[in-house]
XYZ file of C-alpha atoms in Angstrom:
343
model
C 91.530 84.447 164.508
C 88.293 84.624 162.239
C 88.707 85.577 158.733
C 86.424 88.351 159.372
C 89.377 89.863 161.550
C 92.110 89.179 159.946
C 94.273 92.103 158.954
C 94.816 92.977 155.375
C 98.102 93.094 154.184
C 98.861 96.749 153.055
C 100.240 97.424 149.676
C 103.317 98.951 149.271
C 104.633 100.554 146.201
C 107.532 98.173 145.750
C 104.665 95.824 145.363
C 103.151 97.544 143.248
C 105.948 97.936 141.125
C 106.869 94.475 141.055
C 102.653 93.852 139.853
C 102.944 96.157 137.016
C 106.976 94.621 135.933
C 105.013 91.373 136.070
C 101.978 92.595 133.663
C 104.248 94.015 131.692
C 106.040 91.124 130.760
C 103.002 88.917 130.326
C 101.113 91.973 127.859
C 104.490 91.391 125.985
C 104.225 87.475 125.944
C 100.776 87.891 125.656
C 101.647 90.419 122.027
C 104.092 87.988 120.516
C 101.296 85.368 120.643
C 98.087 87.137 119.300
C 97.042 88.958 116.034
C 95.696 88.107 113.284
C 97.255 84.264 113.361
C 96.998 83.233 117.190
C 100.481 81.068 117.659
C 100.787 78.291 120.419
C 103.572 79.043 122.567
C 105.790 76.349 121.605
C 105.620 78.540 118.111
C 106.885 81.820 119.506
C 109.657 79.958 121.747
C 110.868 78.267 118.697
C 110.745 81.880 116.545
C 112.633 83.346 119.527
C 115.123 80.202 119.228
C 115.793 80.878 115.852
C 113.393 78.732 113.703
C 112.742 79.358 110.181
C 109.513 79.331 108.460
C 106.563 82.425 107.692
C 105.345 82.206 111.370
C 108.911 82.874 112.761
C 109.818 85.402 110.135
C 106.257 87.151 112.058
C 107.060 86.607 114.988
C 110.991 87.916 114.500
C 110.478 90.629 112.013
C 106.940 92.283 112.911
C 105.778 90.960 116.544
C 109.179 91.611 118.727
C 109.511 95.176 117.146
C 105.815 96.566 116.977
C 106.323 95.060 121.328
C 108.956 96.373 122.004
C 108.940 99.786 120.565
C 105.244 99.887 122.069
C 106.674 99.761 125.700
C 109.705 102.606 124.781
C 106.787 104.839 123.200
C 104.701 104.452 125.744
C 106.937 104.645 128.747
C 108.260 107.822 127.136
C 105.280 109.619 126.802
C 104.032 108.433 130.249
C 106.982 110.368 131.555
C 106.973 113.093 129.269
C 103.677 113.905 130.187
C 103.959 113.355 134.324
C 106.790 115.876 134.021
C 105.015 118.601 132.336
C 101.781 117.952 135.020
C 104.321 118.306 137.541
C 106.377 121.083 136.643
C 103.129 123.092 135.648
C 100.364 121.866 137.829
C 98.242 121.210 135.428
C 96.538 117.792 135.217
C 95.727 118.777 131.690
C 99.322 118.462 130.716
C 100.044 116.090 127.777
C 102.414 116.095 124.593
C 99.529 114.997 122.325
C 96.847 117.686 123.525
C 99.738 120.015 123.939
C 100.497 119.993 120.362
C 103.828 118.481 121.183
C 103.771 115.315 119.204
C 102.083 117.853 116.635
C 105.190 119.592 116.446
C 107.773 116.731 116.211
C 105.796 115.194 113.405
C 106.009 118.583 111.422
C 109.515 119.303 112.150
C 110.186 115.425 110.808
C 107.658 116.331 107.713
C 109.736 119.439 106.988
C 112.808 117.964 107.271
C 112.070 114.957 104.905
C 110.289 117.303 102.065
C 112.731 120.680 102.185
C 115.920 119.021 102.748
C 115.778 115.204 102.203
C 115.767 114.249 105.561
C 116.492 110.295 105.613
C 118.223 108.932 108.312
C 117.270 107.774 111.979
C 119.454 110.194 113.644
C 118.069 113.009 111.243
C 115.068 112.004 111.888
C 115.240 112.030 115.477
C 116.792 114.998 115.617
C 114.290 116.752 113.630
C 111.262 115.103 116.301
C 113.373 116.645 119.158
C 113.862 120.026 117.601
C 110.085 119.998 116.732
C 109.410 118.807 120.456
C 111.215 121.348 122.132
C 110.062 124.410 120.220
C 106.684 123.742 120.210
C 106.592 122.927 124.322
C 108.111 126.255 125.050
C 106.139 128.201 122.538
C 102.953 126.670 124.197
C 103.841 127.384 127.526
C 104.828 130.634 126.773
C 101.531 131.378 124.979
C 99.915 129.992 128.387
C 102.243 132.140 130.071
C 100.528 135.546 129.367
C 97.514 134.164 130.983
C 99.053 134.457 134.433
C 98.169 132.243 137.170
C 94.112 132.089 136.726
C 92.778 129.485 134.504
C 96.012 128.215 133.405
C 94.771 124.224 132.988
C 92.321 125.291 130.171
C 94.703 128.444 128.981
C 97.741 125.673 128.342
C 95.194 122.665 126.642
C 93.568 125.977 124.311
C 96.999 127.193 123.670
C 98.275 123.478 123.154
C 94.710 122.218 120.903
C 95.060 125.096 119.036
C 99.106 125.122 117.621
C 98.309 121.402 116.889
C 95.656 121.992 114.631
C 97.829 124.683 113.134
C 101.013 122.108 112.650
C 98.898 119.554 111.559
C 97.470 121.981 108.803
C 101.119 122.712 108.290
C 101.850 119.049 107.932
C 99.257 118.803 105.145
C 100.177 121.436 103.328
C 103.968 120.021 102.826
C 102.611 116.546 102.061
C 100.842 117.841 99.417
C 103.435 119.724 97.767
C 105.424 116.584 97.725
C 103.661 113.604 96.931
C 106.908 111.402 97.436
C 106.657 112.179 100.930
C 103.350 111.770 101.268
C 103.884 108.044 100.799
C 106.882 108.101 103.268
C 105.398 109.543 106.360
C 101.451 109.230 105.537
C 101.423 106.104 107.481
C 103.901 106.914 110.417
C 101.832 109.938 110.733
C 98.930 107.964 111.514
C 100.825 106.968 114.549
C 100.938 103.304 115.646
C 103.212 100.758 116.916
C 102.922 98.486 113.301
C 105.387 97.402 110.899
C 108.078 99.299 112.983
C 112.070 98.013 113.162
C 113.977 97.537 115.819
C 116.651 100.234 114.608
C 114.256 102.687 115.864
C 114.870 101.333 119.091
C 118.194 103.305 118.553
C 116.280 106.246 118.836
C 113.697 105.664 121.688
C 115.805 103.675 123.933
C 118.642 106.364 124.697
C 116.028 108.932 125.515
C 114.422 106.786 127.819
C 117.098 105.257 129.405
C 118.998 108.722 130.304
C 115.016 110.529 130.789
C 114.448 107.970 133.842
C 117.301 108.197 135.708
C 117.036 112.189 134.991
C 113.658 112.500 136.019
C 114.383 110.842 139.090
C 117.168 113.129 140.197
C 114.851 116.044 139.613
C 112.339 114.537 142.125
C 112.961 116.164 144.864
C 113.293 119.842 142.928
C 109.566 118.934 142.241
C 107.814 117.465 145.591
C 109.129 121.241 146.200
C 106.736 122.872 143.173
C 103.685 120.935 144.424
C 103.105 123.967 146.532
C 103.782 127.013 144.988
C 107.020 128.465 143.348
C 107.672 130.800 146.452
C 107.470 128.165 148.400
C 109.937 125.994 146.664
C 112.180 129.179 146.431
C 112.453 129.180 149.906
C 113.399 125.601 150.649
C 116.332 126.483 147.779
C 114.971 125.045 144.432
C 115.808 126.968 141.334
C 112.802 127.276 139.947
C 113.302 128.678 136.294
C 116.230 126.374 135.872
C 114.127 123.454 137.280
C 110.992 124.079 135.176
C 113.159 124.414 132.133
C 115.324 121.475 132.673
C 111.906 119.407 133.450
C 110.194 120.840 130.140
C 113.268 120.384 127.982
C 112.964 116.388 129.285
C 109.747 116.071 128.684
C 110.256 117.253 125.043
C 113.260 115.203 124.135
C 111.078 112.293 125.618
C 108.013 113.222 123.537
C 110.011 113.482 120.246
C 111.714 109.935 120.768
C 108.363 108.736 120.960
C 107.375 110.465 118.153
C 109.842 109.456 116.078
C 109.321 105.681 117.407
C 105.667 105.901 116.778
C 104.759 108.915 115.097
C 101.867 111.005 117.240
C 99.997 108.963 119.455
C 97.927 111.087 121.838
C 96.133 110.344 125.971
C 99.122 107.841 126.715
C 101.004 111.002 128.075
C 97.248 112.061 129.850
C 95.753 108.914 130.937
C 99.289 106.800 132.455
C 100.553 109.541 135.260
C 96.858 109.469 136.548
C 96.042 105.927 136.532
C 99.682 105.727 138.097
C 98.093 107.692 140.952
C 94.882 106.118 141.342
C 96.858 102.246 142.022
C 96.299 101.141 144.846
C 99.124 102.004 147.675
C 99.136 101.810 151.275
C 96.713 103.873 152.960
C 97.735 107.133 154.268
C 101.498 106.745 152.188
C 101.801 109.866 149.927
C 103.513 109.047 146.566
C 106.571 111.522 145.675
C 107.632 112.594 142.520
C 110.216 109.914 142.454
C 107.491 106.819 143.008
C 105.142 108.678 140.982
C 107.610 108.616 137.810
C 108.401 104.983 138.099
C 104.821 104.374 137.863
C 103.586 106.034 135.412
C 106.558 105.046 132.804
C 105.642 101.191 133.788
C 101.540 102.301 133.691
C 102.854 103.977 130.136
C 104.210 100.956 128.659
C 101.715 98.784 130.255
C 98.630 100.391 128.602
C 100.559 101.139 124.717
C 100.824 97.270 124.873
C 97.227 96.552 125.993
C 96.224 99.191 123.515
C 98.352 97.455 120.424
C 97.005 93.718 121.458
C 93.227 95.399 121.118
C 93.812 97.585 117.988
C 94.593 94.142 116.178
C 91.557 91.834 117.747
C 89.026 95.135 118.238
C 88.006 94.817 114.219
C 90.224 91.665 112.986
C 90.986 91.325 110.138
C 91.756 94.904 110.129
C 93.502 96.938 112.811
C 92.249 99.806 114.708
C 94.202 103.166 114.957
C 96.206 103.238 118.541
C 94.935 106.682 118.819
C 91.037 105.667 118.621
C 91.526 103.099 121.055
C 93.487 104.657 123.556
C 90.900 107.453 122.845
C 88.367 105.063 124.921
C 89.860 105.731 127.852
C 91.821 109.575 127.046
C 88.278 111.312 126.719
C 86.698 109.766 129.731
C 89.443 111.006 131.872
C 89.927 114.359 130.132
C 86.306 115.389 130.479
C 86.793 114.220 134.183
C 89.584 116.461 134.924
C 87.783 119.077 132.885
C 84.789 118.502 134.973
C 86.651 118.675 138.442
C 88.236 121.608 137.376
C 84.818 123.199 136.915
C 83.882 122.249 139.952
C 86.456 123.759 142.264
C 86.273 126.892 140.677
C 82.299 126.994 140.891
């Protein structure tokens, strides 16, 4: 048989999957090792084995947190915002441009200033209470709109009650300076100088969001169509949408409170986790599609953390300019597609 003839193996998504668990874990080798001091890998091995010294202390202390809290963030927000695409239609659909993240990080702001918010669980619960609120109050706003234009109705609605939170934001950190210091910086959103306690926070969310997310699959193959459509094959689709939005909040305000506002990841990883190449004429269902996108999620926060530290060395880039690079590219895209089909 010539090699002109041959048949190419097709790719399946477990294969996929496997590729992007196999990235993953070499973007998080790959993170312990670079920075501003490039270490040798017989350096990180013996900071993982428990060597003393200033590199280990880096490695231990700044590089394994700053990792691994990348990956929760980002595979949270990857899911948070495939489930609000899916359960609204609307490829627009993201906690950052959604003013979700917006309204964690005020909730957090407001608890710290009016009544001395301190701890991780406070904190945390604050993000989720700020989460929640301000997804429903945005997709109510959207709401009113009915059916026509509801892409650009929900990113207006969403752009706009961000702008007003963050103004919000401001105004509290002004009137206390104290916690201006605190949260200026975790504000800024980032994966740096984070501890692994906050892994207490982002980790539960995740781990019970997955296996959630998945059981709703099939509930949302259903809304792909219409709602009257999904009535009639027996979905509940108020209690659905709701249980699918109130998810995709709690998972947005873990991150948040991980990372502090970090906006595209929740745009740009469910439609790159589209785009990967699967076999041809094998339709992805909600199920596939969530698995890839959290592991697309935590994939790209960890390439986007490795190239905010090299981009402008010895300084470090903000993780929201950089994974801007790719977030306006796409939105503009979508924005432009949408203009299209309704031309």
């Amino acid at each position: 048989m010539s090699i002109g003839s041959a048949k190419e193996t097709p790719v399946t998504v477990t294969r996929t999957v496997l590729c992007l668990v196999l990235a993953l874990g070499l973007l998080m080798l790959a993170s312990l090792h670079l920075g501003l001091r490039v270490y040798s890998p017989a350096t990180v091995w013996a900071a993982l084995g428990g060597a003393e010294g200033t590199d280990a202390l880096i490695v231990t202390t700044l590089r394994v947190p700053r990792t691994l809290v990348a990956a929760a963030a980002g595979a949270a927000l990857a899911l948070s915002g495939f489930l609000m695409q899916a359960v609204s239609r609307n490829p627009l659909a993201e906690p950052g441009l959604l003013g979700v993240n917006a309204g964690a990080a005020f909730a957090v702001s407001l608890g710290v200033v009016s009544f001395g918010v301190s701890g991780l669980g406070e904190i945390a619960g604050a993000a989720l209470i700020g989460a929640l609120a301000t997804t429903f109050f945005v997709f109510t706003l959207a709401a009113f709109a009915g059916p026509g234009g509801q892409a650009h109705t929900v990113l207006l609605a969403g752009v706009t009650t961000a702008a007003m939170l963050a103004a919000f934001t401001q105004v509290l950190l002004l009137i206390d300076e104290t916690a201006l210091e605190t949260l200026l910086f975790w504000l800024s959103g980032g994966f740096a100088d984070r501890g692994l306690d906050l892994l207490l926070i982002g980790m539960p969310v995740l781990m019970v969001g997955l296996p959630v997310a998945l059981a709703l699959a099939p509930a949302l193959d259903a809304l792909r169509a219409d709602d009257t459509s999904a009535a009639a094959l027996g979905v509940a689709v108020i209690r659905v949408r709701v249980l699918a939005l109130s998810l995709a909040a709690v998972l947005a305000g873990g991150a948040v409170a991980m990372a502090g506002p970090v906006v595209f990841l929740g745009l740009v990883a469910p439609h790159l986790a589209r785009r990967l190449p699967i076999k041809s004429g094998q339709t992805l269902g909600s199920a596939q599609l969530a698995l890839l996108a959290t592991l697309v999620g935590a994939t790209l926060a960890i390439t986007a953390d490795i190239v905010a530290r090299l981009i402008i060395a010895p300084q470090e880039a903000p993780i929201s300019a950089v994974l801007a690079l790719v977030g306006v590219p796409v939105l503009i895209g979508l924005l432009r597609r949408g203009a299209g089909a309704r031309a």
